[in-house]
PDB file of C-alpha atoms in Angstrom:
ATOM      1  CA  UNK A 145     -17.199  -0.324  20.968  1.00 80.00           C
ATOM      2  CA  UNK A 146     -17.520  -1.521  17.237  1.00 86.00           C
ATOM      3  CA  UNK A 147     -17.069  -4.844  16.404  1.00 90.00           C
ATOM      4  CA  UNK A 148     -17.336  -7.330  13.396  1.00 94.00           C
ATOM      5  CA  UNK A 149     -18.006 -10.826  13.675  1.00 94.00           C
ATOM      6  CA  UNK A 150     -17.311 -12.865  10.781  1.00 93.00           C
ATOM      7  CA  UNK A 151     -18.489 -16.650   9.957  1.00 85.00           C
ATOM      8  CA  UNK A 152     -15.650 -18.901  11.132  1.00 82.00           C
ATOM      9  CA  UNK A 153     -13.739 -20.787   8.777  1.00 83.00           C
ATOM     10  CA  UNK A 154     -11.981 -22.487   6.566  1.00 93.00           C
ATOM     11  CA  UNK A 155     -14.664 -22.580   3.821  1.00 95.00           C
ATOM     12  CA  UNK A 156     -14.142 -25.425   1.461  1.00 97.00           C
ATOM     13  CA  UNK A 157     -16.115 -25.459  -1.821  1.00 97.00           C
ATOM     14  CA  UNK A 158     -15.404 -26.838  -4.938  1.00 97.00           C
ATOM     15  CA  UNK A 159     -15.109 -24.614  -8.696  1.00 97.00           C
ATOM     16  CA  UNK A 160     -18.603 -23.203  -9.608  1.00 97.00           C
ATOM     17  CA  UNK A 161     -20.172 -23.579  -5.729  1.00 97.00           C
ATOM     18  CA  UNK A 162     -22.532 -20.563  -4.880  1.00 97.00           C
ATOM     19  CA  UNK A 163     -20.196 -18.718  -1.956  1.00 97.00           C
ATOM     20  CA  UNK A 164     -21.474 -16.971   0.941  1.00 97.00           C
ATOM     21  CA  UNK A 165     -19.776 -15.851   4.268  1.00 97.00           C
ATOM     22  CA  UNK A 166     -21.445 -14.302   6.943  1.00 97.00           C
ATOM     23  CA  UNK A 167     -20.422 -10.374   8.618  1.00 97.00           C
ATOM     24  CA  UNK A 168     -22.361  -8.685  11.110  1.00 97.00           C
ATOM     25  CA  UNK A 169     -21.593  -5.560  12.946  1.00 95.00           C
ATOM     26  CA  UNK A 170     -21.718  -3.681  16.253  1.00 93.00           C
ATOM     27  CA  UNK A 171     -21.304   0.392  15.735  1.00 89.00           C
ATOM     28  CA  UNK A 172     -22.469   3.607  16.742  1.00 81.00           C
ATOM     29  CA  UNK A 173     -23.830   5.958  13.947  1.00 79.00           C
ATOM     30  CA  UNK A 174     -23.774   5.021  10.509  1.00 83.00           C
ATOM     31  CA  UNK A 175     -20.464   3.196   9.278  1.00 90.00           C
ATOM     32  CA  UNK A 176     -19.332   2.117   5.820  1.00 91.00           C
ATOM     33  CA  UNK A 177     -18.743  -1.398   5.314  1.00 94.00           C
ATOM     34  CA  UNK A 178     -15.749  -3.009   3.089  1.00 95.00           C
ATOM     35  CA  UNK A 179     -14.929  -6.459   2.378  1.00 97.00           C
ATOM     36  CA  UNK A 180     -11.141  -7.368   1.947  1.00 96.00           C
ATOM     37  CA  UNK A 181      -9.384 -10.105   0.408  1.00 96.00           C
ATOM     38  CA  UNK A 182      -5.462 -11.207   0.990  1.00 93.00           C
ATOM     39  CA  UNK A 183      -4.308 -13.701  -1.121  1.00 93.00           C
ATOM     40  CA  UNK A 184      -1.499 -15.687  -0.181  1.00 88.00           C
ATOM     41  CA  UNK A 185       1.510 -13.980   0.791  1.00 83.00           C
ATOM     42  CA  UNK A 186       0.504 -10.798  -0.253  1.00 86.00           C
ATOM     43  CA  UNK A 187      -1.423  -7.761   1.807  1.00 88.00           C
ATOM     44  CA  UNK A 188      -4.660  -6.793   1.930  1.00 92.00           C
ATOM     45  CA  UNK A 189      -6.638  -5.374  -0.763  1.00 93.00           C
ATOM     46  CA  UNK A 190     -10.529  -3.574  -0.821  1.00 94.00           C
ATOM     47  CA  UNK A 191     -12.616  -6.419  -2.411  1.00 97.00           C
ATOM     48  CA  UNK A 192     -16.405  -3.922  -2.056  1.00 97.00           C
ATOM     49  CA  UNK A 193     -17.381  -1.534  -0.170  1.00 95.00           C
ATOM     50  CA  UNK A 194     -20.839  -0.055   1.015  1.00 95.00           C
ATOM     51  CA  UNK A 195     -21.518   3.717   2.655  1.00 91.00           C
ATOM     52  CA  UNK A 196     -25.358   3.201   3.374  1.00 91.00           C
ATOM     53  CA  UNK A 197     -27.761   1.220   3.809  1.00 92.00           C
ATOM     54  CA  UNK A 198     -29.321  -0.684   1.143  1.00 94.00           C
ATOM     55  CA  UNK A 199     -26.136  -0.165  -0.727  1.00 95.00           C
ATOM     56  CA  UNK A 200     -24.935  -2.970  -2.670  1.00 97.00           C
ATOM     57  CA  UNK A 201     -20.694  -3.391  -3.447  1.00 96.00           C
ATOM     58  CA  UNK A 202     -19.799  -5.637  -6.317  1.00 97.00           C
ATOM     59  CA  UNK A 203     -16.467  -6.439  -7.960  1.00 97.00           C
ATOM     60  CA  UNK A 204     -15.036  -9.653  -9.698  1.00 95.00           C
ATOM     61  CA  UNK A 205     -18.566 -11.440  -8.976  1.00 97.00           C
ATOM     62  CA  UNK A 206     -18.867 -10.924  -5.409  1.00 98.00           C
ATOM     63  CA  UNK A 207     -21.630  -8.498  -3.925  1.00 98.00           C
ATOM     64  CA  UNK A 208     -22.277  -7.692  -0.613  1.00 98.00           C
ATOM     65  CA  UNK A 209     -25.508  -5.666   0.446  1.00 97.00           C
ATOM     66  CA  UNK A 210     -25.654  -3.065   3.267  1.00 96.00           C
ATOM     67  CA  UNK A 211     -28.344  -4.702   5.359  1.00 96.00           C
ATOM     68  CA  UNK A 212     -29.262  -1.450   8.348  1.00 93.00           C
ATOM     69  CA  UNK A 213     -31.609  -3.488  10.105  1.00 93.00           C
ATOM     70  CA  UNK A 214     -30.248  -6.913  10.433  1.00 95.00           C
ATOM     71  CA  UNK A 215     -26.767  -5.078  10.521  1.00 95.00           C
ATOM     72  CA  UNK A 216     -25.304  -7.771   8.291  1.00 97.00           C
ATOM     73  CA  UNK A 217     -22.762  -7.249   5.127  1.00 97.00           C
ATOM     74  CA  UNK A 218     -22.820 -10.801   3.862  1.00 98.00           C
ATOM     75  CA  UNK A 219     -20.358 -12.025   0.758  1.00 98.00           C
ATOM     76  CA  UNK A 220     -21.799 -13.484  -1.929  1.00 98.00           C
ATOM     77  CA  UNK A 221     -20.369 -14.974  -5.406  1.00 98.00           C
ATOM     78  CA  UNK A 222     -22.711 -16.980  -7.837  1.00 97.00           C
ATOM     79  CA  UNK A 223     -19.797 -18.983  -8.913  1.00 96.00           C
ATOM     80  CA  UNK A 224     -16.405 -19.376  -7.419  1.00 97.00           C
ATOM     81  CA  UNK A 225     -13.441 -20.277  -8.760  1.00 97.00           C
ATOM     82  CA  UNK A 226     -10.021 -21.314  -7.740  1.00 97.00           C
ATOM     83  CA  UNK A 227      -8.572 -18.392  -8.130  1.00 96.00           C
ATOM     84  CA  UNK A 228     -10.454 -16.854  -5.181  1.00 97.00           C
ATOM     85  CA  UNK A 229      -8.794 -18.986  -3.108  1.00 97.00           C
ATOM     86  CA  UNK A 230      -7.551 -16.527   0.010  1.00 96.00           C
ATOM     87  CA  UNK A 231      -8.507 -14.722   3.185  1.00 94.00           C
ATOM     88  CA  UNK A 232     -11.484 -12.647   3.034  1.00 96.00           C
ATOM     89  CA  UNK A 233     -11.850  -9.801   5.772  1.00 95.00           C
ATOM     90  CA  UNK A 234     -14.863  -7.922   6.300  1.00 96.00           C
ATOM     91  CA  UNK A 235     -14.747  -4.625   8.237  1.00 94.00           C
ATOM     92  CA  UNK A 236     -16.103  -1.341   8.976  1.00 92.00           C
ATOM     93  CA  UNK A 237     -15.482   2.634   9.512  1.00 88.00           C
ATOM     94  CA  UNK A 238     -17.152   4.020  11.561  1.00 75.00           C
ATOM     95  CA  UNK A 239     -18.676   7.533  10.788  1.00 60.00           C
ATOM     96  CA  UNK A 240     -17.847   8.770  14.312  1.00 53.00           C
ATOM     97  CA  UNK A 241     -14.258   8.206  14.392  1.00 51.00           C
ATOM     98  CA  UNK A 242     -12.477  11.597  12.492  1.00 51.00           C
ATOM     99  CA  UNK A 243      -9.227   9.099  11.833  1.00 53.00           C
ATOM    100  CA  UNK A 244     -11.215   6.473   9.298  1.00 59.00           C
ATOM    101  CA  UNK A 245      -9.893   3.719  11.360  1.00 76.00           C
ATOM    102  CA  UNK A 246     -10.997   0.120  10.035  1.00 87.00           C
ATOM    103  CA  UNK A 247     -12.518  -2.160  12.575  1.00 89.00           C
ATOM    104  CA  UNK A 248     -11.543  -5.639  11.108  1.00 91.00           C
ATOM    105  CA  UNK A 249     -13.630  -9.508  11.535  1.00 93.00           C
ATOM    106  CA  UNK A 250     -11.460 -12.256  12.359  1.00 91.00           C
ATOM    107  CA  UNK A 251     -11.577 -13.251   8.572  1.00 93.00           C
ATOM    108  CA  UNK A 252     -12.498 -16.598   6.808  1.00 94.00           C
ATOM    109  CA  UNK A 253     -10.250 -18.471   4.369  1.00 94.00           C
ATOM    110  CA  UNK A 254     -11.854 -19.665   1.619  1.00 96.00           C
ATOM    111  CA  UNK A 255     -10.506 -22.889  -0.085  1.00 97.00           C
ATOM    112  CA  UNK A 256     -11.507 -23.496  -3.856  1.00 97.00           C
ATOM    113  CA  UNK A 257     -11.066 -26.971  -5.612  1.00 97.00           C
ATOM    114  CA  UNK A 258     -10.768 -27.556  -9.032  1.00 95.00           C
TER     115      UNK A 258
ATOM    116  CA  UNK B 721       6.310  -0.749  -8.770  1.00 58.00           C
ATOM    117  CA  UNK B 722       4.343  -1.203  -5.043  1.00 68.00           C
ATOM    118  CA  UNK B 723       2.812   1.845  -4.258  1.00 91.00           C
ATOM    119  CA  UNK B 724       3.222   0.909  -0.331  1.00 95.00           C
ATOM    120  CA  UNK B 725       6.264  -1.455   0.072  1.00 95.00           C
ATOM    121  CA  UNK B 726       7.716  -2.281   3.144  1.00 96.00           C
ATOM    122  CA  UNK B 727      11.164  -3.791   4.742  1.00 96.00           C
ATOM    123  CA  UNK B 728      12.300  -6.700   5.783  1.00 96.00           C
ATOM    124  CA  UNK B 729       9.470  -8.758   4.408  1.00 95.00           C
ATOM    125  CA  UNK B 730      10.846 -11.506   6.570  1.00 96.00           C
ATOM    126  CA  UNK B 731      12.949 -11.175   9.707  1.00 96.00           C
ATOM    127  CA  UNK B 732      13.647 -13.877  12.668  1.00 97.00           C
ATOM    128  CA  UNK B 733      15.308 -12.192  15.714  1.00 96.00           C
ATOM    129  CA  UNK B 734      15.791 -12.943  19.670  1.00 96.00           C
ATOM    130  CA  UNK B 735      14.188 -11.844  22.159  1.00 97.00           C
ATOM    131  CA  UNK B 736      15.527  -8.918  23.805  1.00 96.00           C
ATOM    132  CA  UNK B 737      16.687  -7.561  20.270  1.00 96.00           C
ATOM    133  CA  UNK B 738      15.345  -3.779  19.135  1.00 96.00           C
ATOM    134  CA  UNK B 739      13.775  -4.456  16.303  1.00 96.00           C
ATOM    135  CA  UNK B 740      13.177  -1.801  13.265  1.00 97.00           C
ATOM    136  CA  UNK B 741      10.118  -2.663  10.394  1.00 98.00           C
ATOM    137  CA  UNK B 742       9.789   0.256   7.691  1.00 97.00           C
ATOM    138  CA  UNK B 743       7.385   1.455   5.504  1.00 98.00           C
ATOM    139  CA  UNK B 744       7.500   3.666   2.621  1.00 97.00           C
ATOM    140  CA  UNK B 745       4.634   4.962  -0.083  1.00 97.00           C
ATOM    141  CA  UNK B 746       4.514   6.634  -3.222  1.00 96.00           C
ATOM    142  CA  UNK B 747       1.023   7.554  -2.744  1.00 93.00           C
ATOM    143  CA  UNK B 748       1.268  10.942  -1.530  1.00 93.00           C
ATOM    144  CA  UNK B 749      -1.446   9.758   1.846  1.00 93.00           C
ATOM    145  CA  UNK B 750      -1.386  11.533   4.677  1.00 92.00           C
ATOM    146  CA  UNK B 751      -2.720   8.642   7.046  1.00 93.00           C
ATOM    147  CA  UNK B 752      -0.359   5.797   7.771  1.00 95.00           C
ATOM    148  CA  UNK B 753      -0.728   2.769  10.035  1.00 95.00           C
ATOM    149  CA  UNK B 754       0.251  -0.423  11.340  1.00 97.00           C
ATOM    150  CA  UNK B 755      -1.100  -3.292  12.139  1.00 95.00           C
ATOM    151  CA  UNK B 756      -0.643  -6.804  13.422  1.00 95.00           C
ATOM    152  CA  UNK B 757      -1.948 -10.263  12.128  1.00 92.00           C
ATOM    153  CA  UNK B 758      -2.405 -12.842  14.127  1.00 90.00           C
ATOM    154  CA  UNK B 759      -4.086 -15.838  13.009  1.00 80.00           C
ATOM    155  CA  UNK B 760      -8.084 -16.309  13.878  1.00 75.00           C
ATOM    156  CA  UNK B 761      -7.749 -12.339  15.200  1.00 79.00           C
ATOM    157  CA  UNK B 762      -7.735 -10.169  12.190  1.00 83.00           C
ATOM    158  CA  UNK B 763      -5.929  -7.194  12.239  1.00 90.00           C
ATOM    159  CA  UNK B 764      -5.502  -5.184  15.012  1.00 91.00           C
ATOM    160  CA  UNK B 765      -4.156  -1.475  15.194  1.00 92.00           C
ATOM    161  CA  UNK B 766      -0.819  -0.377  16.729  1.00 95.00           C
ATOM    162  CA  UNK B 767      -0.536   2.813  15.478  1.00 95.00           C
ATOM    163  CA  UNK B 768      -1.412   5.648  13.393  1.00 93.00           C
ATOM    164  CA  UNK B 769      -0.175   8.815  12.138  1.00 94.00           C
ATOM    165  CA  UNK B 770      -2.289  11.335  10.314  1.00 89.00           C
ATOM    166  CA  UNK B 771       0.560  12.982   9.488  1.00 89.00           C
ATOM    167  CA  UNK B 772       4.189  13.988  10.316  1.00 91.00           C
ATOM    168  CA  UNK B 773       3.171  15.426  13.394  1.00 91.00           C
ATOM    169  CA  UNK B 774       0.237  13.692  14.219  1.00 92.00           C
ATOM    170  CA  UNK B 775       1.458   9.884  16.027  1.00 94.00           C
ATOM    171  CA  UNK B 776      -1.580   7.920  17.767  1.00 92.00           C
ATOM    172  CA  UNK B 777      -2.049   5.092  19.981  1.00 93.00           C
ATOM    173  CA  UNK B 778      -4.338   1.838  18.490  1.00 91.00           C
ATOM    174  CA  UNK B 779      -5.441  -0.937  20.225  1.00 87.00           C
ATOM    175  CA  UNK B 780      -2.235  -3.244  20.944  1.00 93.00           C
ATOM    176  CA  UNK B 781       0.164  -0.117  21.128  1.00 94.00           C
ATOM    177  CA  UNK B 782       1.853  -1.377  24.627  1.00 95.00           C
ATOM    178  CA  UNK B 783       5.996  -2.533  23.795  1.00 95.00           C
ATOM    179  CA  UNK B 784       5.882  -0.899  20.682  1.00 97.00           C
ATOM    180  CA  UNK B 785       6.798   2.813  19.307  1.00 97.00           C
ATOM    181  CA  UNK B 786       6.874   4.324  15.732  1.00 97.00           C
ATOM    182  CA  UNK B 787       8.513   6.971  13.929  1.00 97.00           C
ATOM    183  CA  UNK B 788       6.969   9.645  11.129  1.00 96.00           C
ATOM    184  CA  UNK B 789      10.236  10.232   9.437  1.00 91.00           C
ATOM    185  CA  UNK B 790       8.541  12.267   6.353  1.00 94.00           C
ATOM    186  CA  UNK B 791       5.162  11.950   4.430  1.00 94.00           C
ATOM    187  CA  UNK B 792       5.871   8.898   2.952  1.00 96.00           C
ATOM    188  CA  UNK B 793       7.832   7.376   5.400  1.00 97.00           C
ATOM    189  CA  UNK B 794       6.341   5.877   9.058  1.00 97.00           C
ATOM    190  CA  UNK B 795       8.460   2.900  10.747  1.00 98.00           C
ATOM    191  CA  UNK B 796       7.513   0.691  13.461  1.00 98.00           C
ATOM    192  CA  UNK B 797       9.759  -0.590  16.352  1.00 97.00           C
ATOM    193  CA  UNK B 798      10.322  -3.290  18.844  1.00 96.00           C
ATOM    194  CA  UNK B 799      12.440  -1.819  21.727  1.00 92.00           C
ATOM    195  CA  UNK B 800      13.036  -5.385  23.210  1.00 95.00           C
ATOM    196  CA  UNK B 801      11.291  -7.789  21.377  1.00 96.00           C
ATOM    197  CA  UNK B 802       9.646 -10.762  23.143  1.00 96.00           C
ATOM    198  CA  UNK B 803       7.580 -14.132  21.806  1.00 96.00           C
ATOM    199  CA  UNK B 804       4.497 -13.354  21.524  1.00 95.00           C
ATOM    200  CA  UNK B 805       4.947 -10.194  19.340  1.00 97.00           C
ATOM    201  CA  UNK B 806       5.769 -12.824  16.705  1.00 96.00           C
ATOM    202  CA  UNK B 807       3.229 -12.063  13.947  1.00 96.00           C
ATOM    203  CA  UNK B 808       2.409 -10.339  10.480  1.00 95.00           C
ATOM    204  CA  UNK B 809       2.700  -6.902  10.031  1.00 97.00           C
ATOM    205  CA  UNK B 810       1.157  -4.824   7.650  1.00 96.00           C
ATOM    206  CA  UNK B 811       1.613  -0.891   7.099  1.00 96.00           C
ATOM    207  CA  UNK B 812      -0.970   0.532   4.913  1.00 95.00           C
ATOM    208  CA  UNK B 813      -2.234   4.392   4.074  1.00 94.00           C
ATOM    209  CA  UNK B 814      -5.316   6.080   3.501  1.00 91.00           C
ATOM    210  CA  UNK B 815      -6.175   9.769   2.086  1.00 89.00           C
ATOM    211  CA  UNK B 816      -7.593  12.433   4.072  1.00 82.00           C
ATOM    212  CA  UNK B 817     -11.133  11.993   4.269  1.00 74.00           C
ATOM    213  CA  UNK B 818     -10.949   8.707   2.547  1.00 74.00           C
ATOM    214  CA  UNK B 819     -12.056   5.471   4.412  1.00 78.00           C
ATOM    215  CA  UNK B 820     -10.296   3.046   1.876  1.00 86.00           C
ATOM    216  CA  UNK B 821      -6.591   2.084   3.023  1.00 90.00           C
ATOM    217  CA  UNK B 822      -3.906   0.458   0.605  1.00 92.00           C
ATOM    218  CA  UNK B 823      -1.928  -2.067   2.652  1.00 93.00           C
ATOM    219  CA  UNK B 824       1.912  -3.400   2.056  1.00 94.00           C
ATOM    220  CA  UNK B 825       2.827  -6.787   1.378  1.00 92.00           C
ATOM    221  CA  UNK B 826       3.602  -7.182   5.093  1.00 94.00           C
ATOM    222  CA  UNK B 827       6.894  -8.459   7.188  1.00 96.00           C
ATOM    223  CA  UNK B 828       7.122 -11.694   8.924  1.00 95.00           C
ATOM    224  CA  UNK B 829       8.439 -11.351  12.326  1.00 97.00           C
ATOM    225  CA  UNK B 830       9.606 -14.351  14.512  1.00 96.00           C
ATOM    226  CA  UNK B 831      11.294 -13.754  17.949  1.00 96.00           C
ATOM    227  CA  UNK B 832      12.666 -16.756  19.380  1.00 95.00           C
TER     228      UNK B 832
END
């Protein structure tokens, strides 16, 4: 079945640290890929997202690239800042599934100090 | 205001107790789901509706059922809640045809 497997956290950098956490995936046919972020005590909300290879998703800093043959969606950010501070999910939908479900990672909490 | 809000956002109950969780949306989805958060697991899928008709099993679906009351309206319960359903639980909806999904603030749940 599909799977995502996401670097393990916590992640502690300090303000202006180059960011990167780790997703790789296990599907069938050709899924899109989305990164999450939940900040504390709130819900989830769509960070990027990718629907084919070589695509790249960027928002607030952070891009991710839709890597087909390594099947990786890694998070990047040039420069973080503690106000990124959260959970970060990656996860994917696979094309073969008519109800869009979202196969989540385990998801990596990323600690920012000032 | 929220577009996907849901109710209690905290509750701490006993076990044995039927438990209700609701969730409401003002953006006119059709797809609705639950989930559960547990920590170092993600989120996993109880159900899903694609719409008022349409209820469907997830992964974890076993000691819990759900209600489509209307479009905007899909609630989650515990018949006879137990421990280890202690968790976070989000509700969130999606569009037809769309692959993003808009998640609630989510409801605590402790069962003692």
């Amino acid at each position: 079945g599909d799977s995502v497997t996401q670097m393990e956290g916590p992640v502690t950098l300090s303000e202006e640290a180059f960011l990167t956490i780790n997703c790789t995936y296990t599907a069938t046919g050709y899924p899109s890929l989305f990164w999450y972020v939940q900040y504390p005590g709130e819900g989830l909300q769509l960070l990027l997202k990718a629907t084919k290879a070589d695509d790249k998703g960027s928002n607030k800093g952070f891009e991710a690239t839709y890597r087909k043959e390594t099947t990786s969606f890694h998070l990047e950010k040039g420069s973080v800042q503690v106000s990124d501070s959260a959970v970060y999910f990656c996860a994917l939908s696979a094309s073969s599934r008519s109800a869009r479900q979202l196969t989540f990672g385990s998801g990596t909490q990323l600690t920012v100090l000032p | 205001d929220a577009d996907v809000t849901q109710t209690p956002r905290n509750r701490i109950t006993k076990t044995g107790k039927r438990i209700m969780l609701e969730c409401s949306q003002t953006k006119g989805h059709d797809r609705m789901y639950w989930y559960r958060q547990d920590p170092g697991l993600g989120l996993q899928l109880i159900y899903y509706s694609f719409d008022v008709k349409d209820i469907n099993k997830g992964e974890i679906s076993d000691g819990y059922s759900v209600s489509r009351q209307a479009q905007a309206k899909f609630s989650l319960s515990l018949e006879s809640a137990i421990p280890n359903q202690t968790a976070l639980y989000f509700c969130a909806t999606s569009a037809s045809g769309g692959q993003e999904q808009f998640f609630g603030p989510g409801t605590r749940l402790t069962v003692l």
